[in-house]
């Protein structure tokens, strides 16, 4: 168990920043299982944990286990993901509850009074799953004991459309007018995480009542802030570990005329991927402007080195940034697994929900359709492949040369995209390079 932090001396704080992406969250668990031994070997462990959407669920899971060795928490996350299935997050597609939703939708289209459609899917099972895998009481104990500095999740306020960071512990940043972010200190509860994961349109909005000043209806935090890097810095991070579930690296055109599914997938990519790459690129660019000249021995002059105690408004933030290799890497993986295991007629008996959903999004058509499938593709084969992909990318980052051990300071050059490669294929690759 890590020793509680002393209230006196200021220690360097490492933030774990987890992006959203539905079932793709298993990738984050895979990455952390690779990073955990390396971080632990250097006596480093995240003590500011913040996530959006599925990153909020993963983040709360790790926050509840901050009193444990990081490697143990990472292994527990793998076990948790390997047990998750459709029924842990959603009601069956062919069920009375979904029939009632269809009737409600028809009544709404007919203009009947009082009719409405809270969401296309019934995500009510997710609450029970969240309460089963995450101890929110333990998160509070970890913050109180000093095993964790800050636990936070991001949601989108439907009334203001602003991003709202609910955080337990850490400073009180207040209002961020530039990024349209509000901060509210509160003890985290299931509704904060459920709100962060409530995909607009697909899942019903979630009502939050605490703290009172932030009471209202909320949806997925990824609408405006899918990878909360800026809040991590505002909450006191000196280093950041950022795990994305989408890549900003473009892929070759496949010659298909885009259909409605392609449009939805493209919109998700813009919202979920490009913002993250831009934020990391800006962070790296700022780091470069603050990097002091090196002496003949290759070290910065002692007078120019910055420490946590000498923090200013702008400071160098070493980072680890790991994400899939290109925009369609996970989509190709989802499409191939769907083809092998869920596209046949017998799959309707084996797993009705996955087979039906794959047919609804026409997952076999292209990797872009596979992208859309991947957000709700809670299949054991897909989860295992995502874990392996995350581990591979984590190992690739650790094997590459960086500015300061495993930590990067400046910008990373963009790699040449390799859309034809099979996702999950063995071999080392250069780490993903954020666009600057």
PDB file of C-alpha atoms in Angstrom, residues 93-261:
ATOM      1  CA  UNK A  93     -32.384  -5.101 -28.161  1.00  0.00           C
ATOM      2  CA  UNK A  94     -35.271  -7.542 -28.538  1.00  0.00           C
ATOM      3  CA  UNK A  95     -37.065  -6.961 -25.232  1.00  0.00           C
ATOM      4  CA  UNK A  96     -40.276  -5.433 -23.839  1.00  0.00           C
ATOM      5  CA  UNK A  97     -38.390  -2.327 -22.700  1.00  0.00           C
ATOM      6  CA  UNK A  98     -37.081  -1.665 -26.221  1.00  0.00           C
ATOM      7  CA  UNK A  99     -40.557  -2.312 -27.630  1.00  0.00           C
ATOM      8  CA  UNK A 100     -41.917   0.346 -25.281  1.00  0.00           C
ATOM      9  CA  UNK A 101     -39.236   2.723 -26.550  1.00  0.00           C
ATOM     10  CA  UNK A 102     -40.267   2.098 -30.139  1.00  0.00           C
ATOM     11  CA  UNK A 103     -43.909   2.736 -29.242  1.00  0.00           C
ATOM     12  CA  UNK A 104     -42.874   5.917 -27.446  1.00  0.00           C
ATOM     13  CA  UNK A 105     -40.909   7.040 -30.474  1.00  0.00           C
ATOM     14  CA  UNK A 106     -43.903   6.408 -32.710  1.00  0.00           C
ATOM     15  CA  UNK A 107     -46.155   8.357 -30.370  1.00  0.00           C
ATOM     16  CA  UNK A 108     -43.670  11.228 -30.359  1.00  0.00           C
ATOM     17  CA  UNK A 109     -43.582  11.311 -34.169  1.00  0.00           C
ATOM     18  CA  UNK A 110     -47.374  11.275 -34.170  1.00  0.00           C
ATOM     19  CA  UNK A 111     -47.396  14.332 -31.922  1.00  0.00           C
ATOM     20  CA  UNK A 112     -49.250  12.685 -29.070  1.00  0.00           C
ATOM     21  CA  UNK A 113     -49.087  14.710 -25.821  1.00  0.00           C
ATOM     22  CA  UNK A 114     -46.644  13.453 -23.190  1.00  0.00           C
ATOM     23  CA  UNK A 115     -44.823  11.179 -25.643  1.00  0.00           C
ATOM     24  CA  UNK A 116     -41.057  11.166 -25.803  1.00  0.00           C
ATOM     25  CA  UNK A 117     -37.934   9.103 -26.307  1.00  0.00           C
ATOM     26  CA  UNK A 118     -35.350   9.456 -23.500  1.00  0.00           C
ATOM     27  CA  UNK A 119     -32.785   7.466 -25.475  1.00  0.00           C
ATOM     28  CA  UNK A 120     -32.535   4.906 -28.246  1.00  0.00           C
ATOM     29  CA  UNK A 121     -31.107   2.310 -25.852  1.00  0.00           C
ATOM     30  CA  UNK A 122     -31.897   1.354 -22.263  1.00  0.00           C
ATOM     31  CA  UNK A 123     -28.659   1.697 -20.289  1.00  0.00           C
ATOM     32  CA  UNK A 124     -30.207   1.056 -16.857  1.00  0.00           C
ATOM     33  CA  UNK A 125     -28.097  -2.108 -16.197  1.00  0.00           C
ATOM     34  CA  UNK A 126     -24.956   0.043 -16.217  1.00  0.00           C
ATOM     35  CA  UNK A 127     -25.766   1.502 -12.792  1.00  0.00           C
ATOM     36  CA  UNK A 128     -25.731  -1.894 -11.114  1.00  0.00           C
ATOM     37  CA  UNK A 129     -22.534  -2.871 -12.913  1.00  0.00           C
ATOM     38  CA  UNK A 130     -20.826   0.366 -11.880  1.00  0.00           C
ATOM     39  CA  UNK A 131     -21.797  -0.066  -8.245  1.00  0.00           C
ATOM     40  CA  UNK A 132     -20.561  -3.646  -8.353  1.00  0.00           C
ATOM     41  CA  UNK A 133     -17.099  -2.894  -9.740  1.00  0.00           C
ATOM     42  CA  UNK A 134     -16.382   0.500  -8.137  1.00  0.00           C
ATOM     43  CA  UNK A 135     -16.439   1.354  -4.432  1.00  0.00           C
ATOM     44  CA  UNK A 136     -17.215   5.058  -4.247  1.00  0.00           C
ATOM     45  CA  UNK A 137     -16.747   4.924  -0.478  1.00  0.00           C
ATOM     46  CA  UNK A 138     -13.185   3.731  -1.075  1.00  0.00           C
ATOM     47  CA  UNK A 139     -12.548   6.639  -3.461  1.00  0.00           C
ATOM     48  CA  UNK A 140     -13.512   9.013  -0.651  1.00  0.00           C
ATOM     49  CA  UNK A 141     -11.256   7.145   1.793  1.00  0.00           C
ATOM     50  CA  UNK A 142      -8.354   7.254  -0.669  1.00  0.00           C
ATOM     51  CA  UNK A 143      -8.673  11.023  -1.066  1.00  0.00           C
ATOM     52  CA  UNK A 144      -8.974  11.497   2.696  1.00  0.00           C
ATOM     53  CA  UNK A 145      -5.921   9.330   3.426  1.00  0.00           C
ATOM     54  CA  UNK A 146      -3.730  10.947   0.783  1.00  0.00           C
ATOM     55  CA  UNK A 147      -3.402   7.782  -1.290  1.00  0.00           C
ATOM     56  CA  UNK A 148      -5.074   9.838  -4.031  1.00  0.00           C
ATOM     57  CA  UNK A 149      -4.916  13.588  -4.546  1.00  0.00           C
ATOM     58  CA  UNK A 150      -7.888  14.028  -6.863  1.00  0.00           C
ATOM     59  CA  UNK A 151     -10.553  11.896  -8.549  1.00  0.00           C
ATOM     60  CA  UNK A 152     -12.598  13.604 -11.262  1.00  0.00           C
ATOM     61  CA  UNK A 153     -15.027  12.933 -14.098  1.00  0.00           C
ATOM     62  CA  UNK A 154     -16.279  15.162 -16.927  1.00  0.00           C
ATOM     63  CA  UNK A 155     -19.892  15.483 -18.071  1.00  0.00           C
ATOM     64  CA  UNK A 156     -21.753  17.870 -20.381  1.00  0.00           C
ATOM     65  CA  UNK A 157     -24.461  20.113 -18.938  1.00  0.00           C
ATOM     66  CA  UNK A 158     -27.474  19.934 -21.257  1.00  0.00           C
ATOM     67  CA  UNK A 159     -28.716  23.353 -20.103  1.00  0.00           C
ATOM     68  CA  UNK A 160     -25.500  25.283 -20.798  1.00  0.00           C
ATOM     69  CA  UNK A 161     -23.714  22.792 -23.146  1.00  0.00           C
ATOM     70  CA  UNK A 162     -20.569  23.471 -21.083  1.00  0.00           C
ATOM     71  CA  UNK A 163     -18.188  20.827 -19.813  1.00  0.00           C
ATOM     72  CA  UNK A 164     -18.465  20.245 -16.081  1.00  0.00           C
ATOM     73  CA  UNK A 165     -15.692  18.648 -14.043  1.00  0.00           C
ATOM     74  CA  UNK A 166     -16.882  16.991 -10.844  1.00  0.00           C
ATOM     75  CA  UNK A 167     -13.846  16.470  -8.644  1.00  0.00           C
ATOM     76  CA  UNK A 168     -13.140  15.127  -5.179  1.00  0.00           C
ATOM     77  CA  UNK A 169      -9.931  16.599  -3.827  1.00  0.00           C
ATOM     78  CA  UNK A 170      -7.439  18.960  -5.425  1.00  0.00           C
ATOM     79  CA  UNK A 171      -7.621  22.741  -5.892  1.00  0.00           C
ATOM     80  CA  UNK A 172     -10.791  24.582  -6.898  1.00  0.00           C
ATOM     81  CA  UNK A 173     -10.075  25.973 -10.391  1.00  0.00           C
ATOM     82  CA  UNK A 174     -13.484  27.639 -10.633  1.00  0.00           C
ATOM     83  CA  UNK A 175     -14.452  28.811 -14.127  1.00  0.00           C
ATOM     84  CA  UNK A 176     -12.427  28.233 -17.303  1.00  0.00           C
ATOM     85  CA  UNK A 177     -13.997  30.677 -19.758  1.00  0.00           C
ATOM     86  CA  UNK A 178     -11.531  29.891 -22.557  1.00  0.00           C
ATOM     87  CA  UNK A 179     -12.400  26.182 -22.677  1.00  0.00           C
ATOM     88  CA  UNK A 180     -16.019  26.526 -21.434  1.00  0.00           C
ATOM     89  CA  UNK A 181     -15.315  24.333 -18.398  1.00  0.00           C
ATOM     90  CA  UNK A 182     -16.905  24.598 -14.953  1.00  0.00           C
ATOM     91  CA  UNK A 183     -15.452  22.885 -11.875  1.00  0.00           C
ATOM     92  CA  UNK A 184     -17.458  21.630  -8.913  1.00  0.00           C
ATOM     93  CA  UNK A 185     -15.926  20.037  -5.847  1.00  0.00           C
ATOM     94  CA  UNK A 186     -18.001  17.113  -4.593  1.00  0.00           C
ATOM     95  CA  UNK A 187     -17.742  13.579  -3.354  1.00  0.00           C
ATOM     96  CA  UNK A 188     -18.045  11.408  -6.453  1.00  0.00           C
ATOM     97  CA  UNK A 189     -21.112   9.183  -6.748  1.00  0.00           C
ATOM     98  CA  UNK A 190     -22.452   6.762  -9.382  1.00  0.00           C
ATOM     99  CA  UNK A 191     -24.604   9.437 -11.042  1.00  0.00           C
ATOM    100  CA  UNK A 192     -21.521  11.526 -11.907  1.00  0.00           C
ATOM    101  CA  UNK A 193     -19.933   8.611 -13.771  1.00  0.00           C
ATOM    102  CA  UNK A 194     -23.234   7.544 -15.367  1.00  0.00           C
ATOM    103  CA  UNK A 195     -23.801  11.098 -16.603  1.00  0.00           C
ATOM    104  CA  UNK A 196     -20.300  11.206 -18.095  1.00  0.00           C
ATOM    105  CA  UNK A 197     -21.061   7.998 -20.012  1.00  0.00           C
ATOM    106  CA  UNK A 198     -24.575   8.925 -21.208  1.00  0.00           C
ATOM    107  CA  UNK A 199     -24.038   9.078 -24.994  1.00  0.00           C
ATOM    108  CA  UNK A 200     -26.404  11.788 -26.328  1.00  0.00           C
ATOM    109  CA  UNK A 201     -29.340  10.325 -28.209  1.00  0.00           C
ATOM    110  CA  UNK A 202     -28.332   6.731 -27.531  1.00  0.00           C
ATOM    111  CA  UNK A 203     -28.556   6.811 -23.720  1.00  0.00           C
ATOM    112  CA  UNK A 204     -30.996   8.786 -21.557  1.00  0.00           C
ATOM    113  CA  UNK A 205     -29.712  11.929 -19.872  1.00  0.00           C
ATOM    114  CA  UNK A 206     -28.778  11.550 -16.190  1.00  0.00           C
ATOM    115  CA  UNK A 207     -29.996  13.886 -13.475  1.00  0.00           C
ATOM    116  CA  UNK A 208     -27.395  15.122 -11.000  1.00  0.00           C
ATOM    117  CA  UNK A 209     -28.503  16.719  -7.763  1.00  0.00           C
ATOM    118  CA  UNK A 210     -25.191  17.109  -5.923  1.00  0.00           C
ATOM    119  CA  UNK A 211     -23.615  19.571  -5.533  1.00  0.00           C
ATOM    120  CA  UNK A 212     -26.716  21.744  -5.534  1.00  0.00           C
ATOM    121  CA  UNK A 213     -25.044  24.499  -7.561  1.00  0.00           C
ATOM    122  CA  UNK A 214     -24.544  22.041 -10.429  1.00  0.00           C
ATOM    123  CA  UNK A 215     -27.940  20.323 -10.260  1.00  0.00           C
ATOM    124  CA  UNK A 216     -29.424  19.477 -13.644  1.00  0.00           C
ATOM    125  CA  UNK A 217     -29.441  17.026 -16.535  1.00  0.00           C
ATOM    126  CA  UNK A 218     -26.163  15.791 -17.983  1.00  0.00           C
ATOM    127  CA  UNK A 219     -24.805  13.720 -20.841  1.00  0.00           C
ATOM    128  CA  UNK A 220     -21.544  12.327 -22.166  1.00  0.00           C
ATOM    129  CA  UNK A 221     -18.530  14.471 -21.339  1.00  0.00           C
ATOM    130  CA  UNK A 222     -16.952  13.566 -24.664  1.00  0.00           C
ATOM    131  CA  UNK A 223     -19.286  15.929 -26.513  1.00  0.00           C
ATOM    132  CA  UNK A 224     -16.951  18.822 -25.703  1.00  0.00           C
ATOM    133  CA  UNK A 225     -14.039  17.329 -23.757  1.00  0.00           C
ATOM    134  CA  UNK A 226     -13.307  13.721 -24.590  1.00  0.00           C
ATOM    135  CA  UNK A 227      -9.774  13.654 -23.140  1.00  0.00           C
ATOM    136  CA  UNK A 228      -9.682  16.106 -20.207  1.00  0.00           C
ATOM    137  CA  UNK A 229      -6.070  17.238 -20.446  1.00  0.00           C
ATOM    138  CA  UNK A 230      -6.725  20.883 -19.541  1.00  0.00           C
ATOM    139  CA  UNK A 231      -8.643  19.944 -16.343  1.00  0.00           C
ATOM    140  CA  UNK A 232      -5.807  17.595 -15.316  1.00  0.00           C
ATOM    141  CA  UNK A 233      -3.390  20.523 -15.439  1.00  0.00           C
ATOM    142  CA  UNK A 234      -5.853  22.805 -13.657  1.00  0.00           C
ATOM    143  CA  UNK A 235      -6.140  20.199 -10.886  1.00  0.00           C
ATOM    144  CA  UNK A 236      -2.397  20.350 -10.266  1.00  0.00           C
ATOM    145  CA  UNK A 237      -0.742  17.753 -12.501  1.00  0.00           C
ATOM    146  CA  UNK A 238       3.017  18.037 -13.086  1.00  0.00           C
ATOM    147  CA  UNK A 239       3.124  15.046 -15.466  1.00  0.00           C
ATOM    148  CA  UNK A 240       0.345  13.436 -17.486  1.00  0.00           C
ATOM    149  CA  UNK A 241      -0.331   9.946 -18.795  1.00  0.00           C
ATOM    150  CA  UNK A 242      -2.898  10.369 -21.586  1.00  0.00           C
ATOM    151  CA  UNK A 243      -4.612   7.355 -23.145  1.00  0.00           C
ATOM    152  CA  UNK A 244      -6.777   7.987 -26.180  1.00  0.00           C
ATOM    153  CA  UNK A 245      -9.209   5.610 -27.845  1.00  0.00           C
ATOM    154  CA  UNK A 246      -9.144   7.296 -31.244  1.00  0.00           C
ATOM    155  CA  UNK A 247      -6.309   8.417 -33.492  1.00  0.00           C
ATOM    156  CA  UNK A 248      -6.002  11.648 -35.456  1.00  0.00           C
ATOM    157  CA  UNK A 249      -3.794   9.980 -38.074  1.00  0.00           C
ATOM    158  CA  UNK A 250      -5.684   9.843 -41.368  1.00  0.00           C
ATOM    159  CA  UNK A 251      -6.178   6.744 -43.469  1.00  0.00           C
ATOM    160  CA  UNK A 252      -6.283   6.080 -47.192  1.00  0.00           C
ATOM    161  CA  UNK A 253      -9.590   6.593 -49.010  1.00  0.00           C
ATOM    162  CA  UNK A 254     -11.389   3.365 -49.833  1.00  0.00           C
ATOM    163  CA  UNK A 255     -13.395   4.666 -52.794  1.00  0.00           C
ATOM    164  CA  UNK A 256     -16.787   4.061 -51.182  1.00  0.00           C
ATOM    165  CA  UNK A 257     -19.463   6.707 -51.358  1.00  0.00           C
ATOM    166  CA  UNK A 258     -20.095   7.626 -47.679  1.00  0.00           C
ATOM    167  CA  UNK A 259     -23.495   6.678 -46.305  1.00  0.00           C
ATOM    168  CA  UNK A 260     -25.292   7.781 -43.115  1.00  0.00           C
ATOM    169  CA  UNK A 261     -23.250   5.404 -40.934  1.00  0.00           C
TER     170      UNK A 261
END
